Amino acid sequence: MSNATAITPTRDKDFPEWYQQVVRAADMAENSEVRGCMVIKPWGYGLWENIQRQLDAKFKATGHVNAYFPLLIPLSYLEKEAQHAEGFATECAVVTHHRLEAQKQPDGTIKMIPTGELAEPFVIRPTSETIIGAAFARWVESYRDLPLLINQWCNVMRWEMRPRLFLRTAEFLWQEGHTAHETAEEAIEETRTMHKVYEDFLRDHLAIPVIPGEKTERERFPGAVQTFTVEAMVQDKKAIQAGTSHYLGQNFAKAANIQFLGRDNTRQLAHTTSWGVSTRLIGTLIMAHGDDDGVIIPPRVAPNQIVILPVTPKPETRQEVIDACEALAQTLRAQSFGGEPLRVHVDKRDLQGGTKNWEWIKKGVPMRLEMGPRDITSRSVAVCRRDLGPKAKEFVPKEEFIQSVQERLGEIQDALLARAKALRDANMKKLETLEEFKAYFAENSEGGFALMNWAGSSEDEDALSKDLKVTIRCIPHGDQFAEEGKCFLTGKPSSRRVIFARSY
RNA sequence: CGGGGCGUAGCUCAGCCUGGUAGAGCGCUUGCUUUGGGAGCAAGAAGUCGUCAGUUCGAAUCUGGCCGCCCCGACCA
């Protein structure tokens, strides 16, 4: 093959199409016969399992426990919180029947006809605030029952108009944390804690730098009092919301009647929160780190961190090479990275070396090792780092490699974070006027994160969104965004810059 | 839900305008050659041309209904 890159088109040529091709080339997922629903293949699911396990440990460390709630939500539950109901109304799958009747057709085939209409339809959960709220109402009687700190790993369904693998599918996997607290302060504290957990996880595990901040009213979760978000920038300079945590006030407690007898012997409504990340993280990771040869997975979450490719030019030495590779794999598996045993795979398939090599490049394995007869003799391995070019290869004495493997994986992890951070910082710009703003987000311009002093209304936001397809991604936390100035649209005084960007 | 396009082998598509029941590339299988490398040559397997109906001696090709998918908008973790 003479292709300069493994993926066509390249990122520059057509980013959305590149994304689709990368997912396919990495064999992570495919569209299924069910509209909007994907099949997550082992390589993609393995990544999800690692994300899941590592995040779960962080949830446990912050005092949460896992539980599981029904997939189906009584329609009436959704009617209890008006804003929430409206927010999800247009994307709900509804279950109306509970049995089928087989009808024989004249041509001998069978048609299944739904019968047994339900008195009250169920909605397939788009999120579980309402049904978990109902459980909380039963579980909470006294302030002594609080806080309630629950997480659930599950699938949810939102009937999206335009699905895209990992980024927006009708069914997706996620975790949703739901907590109930005695006071507003404590609930807000919980919301901020989880917001921080997401920020840390994205940075330290996925090597994605994010900007933590708060959503404006317009972008807020339906029914929430405050929504916090971590916003990432991907390589086409668009923003993607990578995780959210919501302070729900007493809105859902009121709707579900989560009441407790307080320390002062009066009945009070609980303050609740919810927070979640989804398989969208995988899409974010791909768009943040991928290159024109495919995905690049940060070592901490890679299904395999190291793949060993036996080089077997002659049949008579094949077994010897494979044995040596297996032995090396065993040695490496005894080592750890990020607190977990190294995940090492020996690719013994009887395929051409180049084919296997490119396959793992496209899948984004952080490190590839090649070992052949000559390397056995010289007691060395050929080391290829995925974050460097496909041809970059370093011959390292085997013992030295074993000794330095942690450090080497750490370097890749760090390099990916540094690269993503450099991209984001280079595409974040303070602008002052509406003219500059319009030019920044003009049809053919690159765009990015525009940092703007802002004091506009939701209606102003709406207008900008319709006009330029740009929204306020967040009101960022942190001193570097605090700045006295005038709103670029309304001229009103503003003490903080917000982030505008096009988004996924 | 509006506006446009498309449904032909596992994948990407040609053929349709000018009706005569199927083709290419990639992938797959086998063999030979090659190989520190996504190689070459040869042979082979694989499609009731989305679906239902109409026109016709005859339909992938013309006409209509239905279903599905893709792109552009509104919605979105």
CSV table of C-alpha atoms in Angstrom, one decimal, chain A residues 140-379:
chain,number,residue,atom,x,y,z
A,140,VAL,CA,-35.3,8.5,53.9
A,141,GLU,CA,-37.1,9.1,57.2
A,142,SER,CA,-34.7,10.8,59.4
A,143,TYR,CA,-31.7,13.2,59.0
A,144,ARG,CA,-29.8,10.1,60.3
A,145,ASP,CA,-30.5,8.4,57.0
A,146,LEU,CA,-28.7,11.1,55.2
A,147,PRO,CA,-26.6,11.6,53.2
A,148,LEU,CA,-27.6,8.9,50.7
A,149,LEU,CA,-24.8,8.4,48.2
A,150,ILE,CA,-25.8,6.1,45.4
A,151,ASN,CA,-24.4,5.4,42.0
A,152,GLN,CA,-25.7,3.2,39.2
A,153,TRP,CA,-23.9,1.8,36.1
A,154,CYS,CA,-26.5,1.2,33.4
A,155,ASN,CA,-27.8,2.0,29.9
A,156,VAL,CA,-30.2,4.7,29.1
A,157,MET,CA,-32.1,5.6,26.0
A,158,ARG,CA,-32.7,9.0,24.4
A,159,TRP,CA,-34.3,9.0,21.0
A,160,GLU,CA,-31.8,11.2,19.2
A,161,MET,CA,-32.4,12.5,15.8
A,162,ARG,CA,-28.9,12.1,14.5
A,163,PRO,CA,-26.8,9.4,16.0
A,164,ARG,CA,-23.1,9.1,15.8
A,165,LEU,CA,-21.0,6.3,17.3
A,166,PHE,CA,-20.1,7.0,20.9
A,167,LEU,CA,-20.9,10.7,20.6
A,168,ARG,CA,-24.6,10.5,20.4
A,169,THR,CA,-26.4,7.2,20.2
A,170,ALA,CA,-30.0,6.4,21.1
A,171,GLU,CA,-28.9,3.9,23.7
A,172,PHE,CA,-25.7,4.5,25.6
A,173,LEU,CA,-23.9,3.3,28.7
A,174,TRP,CA,-23.2,5.6,31.5
A,175,GLN,CA,-23.1,6.0,35.3
A,176,GLU,CA,-25.5,8.2,37.1
A,177,GLY,CA,-24.8,9.2,40.7
A,178,HIS,CA,-27.7,10.3,42.8
A,179,THR,CA,-27.4,11.6,46.3
A,180,ALA,CA,-29.7,13.2,48.9
A,181,HIS,CA,-28.5,15.5,51.6
A,182,GLU,CA,-29.7,17.3,54.7
A,183,THR,CA,-28.7,20.8,53.6
A,184,ALA,CA,-28.1,22.8,50.5
A,185,GLU,CA,-24.5,23.4,51.4
A,186,GLU,CA,-23.8,19.7,51.8
A,187,ALA,CA,-25.5,18.9,48.4
A,188,ILE,CA,-23.6,21.7,46.7
A,189,GLU,CA,-20.4,20.4,48.2
A,190,GLU,CA,-21.2,16.9,46.9
A,191,THR,CA,-21.8,18.4,43.4
A,192,ARG,CA,-18.5,20.1,43.5
A,193,THR,CA,-16.7,17.0,44.7
A,194,MET,CA,-17.9,14.9,41.9
A,195,HIS,CA,-17.2,17.7,39.4
A,196,LYS,CA,-13.6,17.5,40.6
A,197,VAL,CA,-13.6,13.8,40.4
A,198,TYR,CA,-14.5,14.1,36.7
A,199,GLU,CA,-11.9,16.8,36.1
A,200,ASP,CA,-9.2,14.7,37.7
A,201,PHE,CA,-10.2,11.5,35.9
A,202,LEU,CA,-10.3,13.2,32.5
A,203,ARG,CA,-6.8,14.7,33.1
A,204,ASP,CA,-5.0,11.9,34.9
A,205,HIS,CA,-6.6,8.9,33.2
A,206,LEU,CA,-7.8,10.0,29.8
A,207,ALA,CA,-5.0,12.6,29.3
A,208,ILE,CA,-7.7,15.2,28.4
A,209,PRO,CA,-7.4,18.6,29.9
A,210,VAL,CA,-10.8,20.1,30.7
A,211,ILE,CA,-12.1,23.4,31.8
A,212,PRO,CA,-14.4,23.1,34.8
A,213,GLY,CA,-17.2,25.5,35.1
A,214,GLU,CA,-20.9,26.1,35.4
A,215,LYS,CA,-23.6,26.0,32.8
A,216,THR,CA,-25.7,29.0,32.0
A,217,GLU,CA,-29.5,28.7,32.7
A,218,ARG,CA,-30.0,28.0,29.0
A,219,GLU,CA,-27.7,25.0,29.0
A,220,ARG,CA,-28.7,23.7,32.4
A,221,PHE,CA,-30.0,20.2,33.0
A,222,PRO,CA,-33.8,20.2,33.0
A,223,GLY,CA,-34.9,20.6,36.6
A,224,ALA,CA,-31.5,21.5,38.1
A,225,VAL,CA,-30.7,24.5,40.1
A,226,GLN,CA,-27.1,24.5,39.1
A,227,THR,CA,-25.2,22.4,36.5
A,228,PHE,CA,-21.5,22.0,36.5
A,229,THR,CA,-19.6,20.8,33.5
A,230,VAL,CA,-16.1,19.8,32.4
A,231,GLU,CA,-15.6,21.0,28.8
A,232,ALA,CA,-12.9,19.5,26.6
A,233,MET,CA,-11.6,20.7,23.3
A,234,VAL,CA,-11.1,18.2,20.5
A,235,GLN,CA,-9.0,18.5,17.4
A,236,ASP,CA,-11.5,20.3,15.2
A,237,LYS,CA,-11.5,23.0,18.0
A,238,LYS,CA,-15.1,22.2,19.0
A,239,ALA,CA,-16.1,21.8,22.6
A,240,ILE,CA,-17.5,18.6,24.0
A,241,GLN,CA,-19.2,18.3,27.4
A,242,ALA,CA,-17.4,15.4,29.0
A,243,GLY,CA,-19.2,15.1,32.3
A,244,THR,CA,-21.8,17.0,34.3
A,245,SER,CA,-22.8,17.2,37.9
A,246,HIS,CA,-26.1,18.8,39.0
A,247,TYR,CA,-27.3,20.4,42.1
A,248,LEU,CA,-31.0,19.8,42.0
A,249,GLY,CA,-32.0,21.8,45.0
A,250,GLN,CA,-35.3,20.5,46.4
A,251,ASN,CA,-37.0,20.3,43.0
A,252,PHE,CA,-36.8,16.6,42.7
A,253,ALA,CA,-37.3,16.0,46.4
A,254,LYS,CA,-40.5,18.0,46.1
A,255,ALA,CA,-41.6,16.0,43.1
A,256,ALA,CA,-40.8,12.6,44.6
A,257,ASN,CA,-41.6,13.7,48.2
A,258,ILE,CA,-38.2,12.9,49.7
A,259,GLN,CA,-38.8,14.2,53.2
A,260,PHE,CA,-37.1,13.6,56.5
A,261,LEU,CA,-37.5,14.6,60.1
A,262,GLY,CA,-34.8,17.1,60.9
A,263,ARG,CA,-32.7,17.7,63.9
A,264,ASP,CA,-35.2,20.4,64.9
A,265,ASN,CA,-38.0,17.8,64.7
A,266,THR,CA,-39.6,19.4,61.6
A,267,ARG,CA,-40.3,17.7,58.4
A,268,GLN,CA,-37.9,18.9,55.7
A,269,LEU,CA,-37.3,18.2,52.0
A,270,ALA,CA,-33.9,16.7,51.1
A,271,HIS,CA,-31.4,18.4,48.7
A,272,THR,CA,-30.4,16.1,45.9
A,273,THR,CA,-27.7,15.9,43.3
A,274,SER,CA,-27.0,13.9,40.2
A,275,TRP,CA,-23.9,13.5,38.1
A,276,GLY,CA,-22.9,11.3,35.1
A,277,VAL,CA,-20.4,10.4,32.4
A,278,SER,CA,-21.2,8.2,29.5
A,279,THR,CA,-19.6,6.2,26.6
A,280,ARG,CA,-19.3,9.6,25.0
A,281,LEU,CA,-16.0,9.7,26.9
A,282,ILE,CA,-14.7,7.2,24.3
A,283,GLY,CA,-15.7,9.5,21.5
A,284,THR,CA,-14.1,12.4,23.2
A,285,LEU,CA,-10.9,10.4,23.7
A,286,ILE,CA,-10.8,9.4,20.1
A,287,MET,CA,-11.2,13.0,18.9
A,288,ALA,CA,-8.8,14.4,21.4
A,289,HIS,CA,-5.9,12.0,20.8
A,290,GLY,CA,-6.4,10.3,17.4
A,291,ASP,CA,-4.1,11.0,14.5
A,292,ASP,CA,-4.2,10.3,10.8
A,293,ASP,CA,-3.2,6.7,11.5
A,294,GLY,CA,-6.0,6.0,13.9
A,295,VAL,CA,-6.8,6.1,17.6
A,296,ILE,CA,-4.3,6.7,20.3
A,297,ILE,CA,-5.3,5.4,23.6
A,298,PRO,CA,-3.6,6.7,26.8
A,299,PRO,CA,-1.8,3.9,28.6
A,300,ARG,CA,-3.9,4.1,31.8
A,301,VAL,CA,-7.1,3.1,30.0
A,302,ALA,CA,-5.8,1.1,27.1
A,303,PRO,CA,-7.3,-2.5,26.9
A,304,ASN,CA,-3.8,-3.6,26.0
A,305,GLN,CA,-1.0,-1.2,26.9
A,306,ILE,CA,1.7,-3.3,25.2
A,307,VAL,CA,1.4,-5.6,22.2
A,308,ILE,CA,4.3,-7.9,21.4
A,309,LEU,CA,4.7,-8.7,17.8
A,310,PRO,CA,6.8,-11.8,17.2
A,311,VAL,CA,9.0,-11.5,14.1
A,312,THR,CA,9.2,-14.9,12.6
A,313,PRO,CA,11.0,-14.8,9.2
A,314,LYS,CA,11.9,-18.5,9.3
A,315,PRO,CA,9.7,-21.4,10.3
A,316,GLU,CA,12.5,-23.1,12.1
A,317,THR,CA,12.9,-20.3,14.6
A,318,ARG,CA,9.2,-19.4,15.0
A,319,GLN,CA,8.6,-21.4,18.1
A,320,GLU,CA,11.7,-20.0,19.8
A,321,VAL,CA,10.6,-16.4,19.1
A,322,ILE,CA,7.1,-17.0,20.3
A,323,ASP,CA,8.4,-18.6,23.5
A,324,ALA,CA,10.7,-15.6,24.1
A,325,CYS,CA,7.8,-13.2,23.5
A,326,GLU,CA,5.5,-15.1,25.9
A,327,ALA,CA,8.3,-15.1,28.5
A,328,LEU,CA,8.7,-11.3,28.1
A,329,ALA,CA,4.9,-10.8,28.4
A,330,GLN,CA,4.9,-12.8,31.6
A,331,THR,CA,7.7,-10.7,33.0
A,332,LEU,CA,5.9,-7.5,32.0
A,333,ARG,CA,2.6,-8.6,33.4
A,334,ALA,CA,4.2,-8.8,36.9
A,335,GLN,CA,4.8,-5.0,36.6
A,336,SER,CA,2.2,-2.4,37.1
A,337,PHE,CA,1.2,1.0,35.8
A,338,GLY,CA,-1.3,3.4,37.4
A,339,GLY,CA,-1.8,0.9,40.2
A,340,GLU,CA,-2.9,-1.9,37.9
A,341,PRO,CA,-1.0,-4.9,36.5
A,342,LEU,CA,0.3,-4.3,33.0
A,343,ARG,CA,-2.0,-5.4,30.2
A,344,VAL,CA,0.2,-7.2,27.7
A,345,HIS,CA,-0.8,-9.1,24.6
A,346,VAL,CA,1.3,-11.3,22.4
A,347,ASP,CA,-0.1,-11.3,18.8
A,348,LYS,CA,0.6,-14.8,17.6
A,349,ARG,CA,-1.7,-14.8,14.7
A,350,ASP,CA,-0.3,-16.2,11.5
A,351,LEU,CA,-0.5,-13.0,9.5
A,352,GLN,CA,2.1,-10.8,7.8
A,353,GLY,CA,4.0,-8.7,10.3
A,354,GLY,CA,3.1,-5.4,8.6
A,355,THR,CA,-0.5,-6.2,8.6
A,356,LYS,CA,-0.5,-6.9,12.3
A,357,ASN,CA,1.6,-3.9,13.0
A,358,TRP,CA,-0.8,-1.5,11.2
A,359,GLU,CA,-3.8,-3.1,12.9
A,360,TRP,CA,-2.4,-2.2,16.3
A,361,ILE,CA,-1.4,1.2,15.2
A,362,LYS,CA,-5.0,1.9,14.1
A,363,LYS,CA,-6.3,0.5,17.4
A,364,GLY,CA,-4.1,2.9,19.3
A,365,VAL,CA,-2.1,0.5,21.5
A,366,PRO,CA,0.3,2.8,23.3
A,367,MET,CA,3.3,0.6,22.8
A,368,ARG,CA,4.3,-2.1,20.4
A,369,LEU,CA,7.3,-4.4,20.9
A,370,GLU,CA,8.9,-6.4,18.1
A,371,MET,CA,11.0,-9.3,18.9
A,372,GLY,CA,12.7,-11.6,16.3
A,373,PRO,CA,15.7,-14.0,16.2
A,374,ARG,CA,18.2,-11.2,15.9
A,375,ASP,CA,16.7,-9.5,19.0
A,376,ILE,CA,16.9,-12.7,21.0
A,377,THR,CA,20.6,-13.0,20.1
A,378,SER,CA,21.3,-9.4,21.0
A,379,ARG,CA,19.0,-9.5,24.1
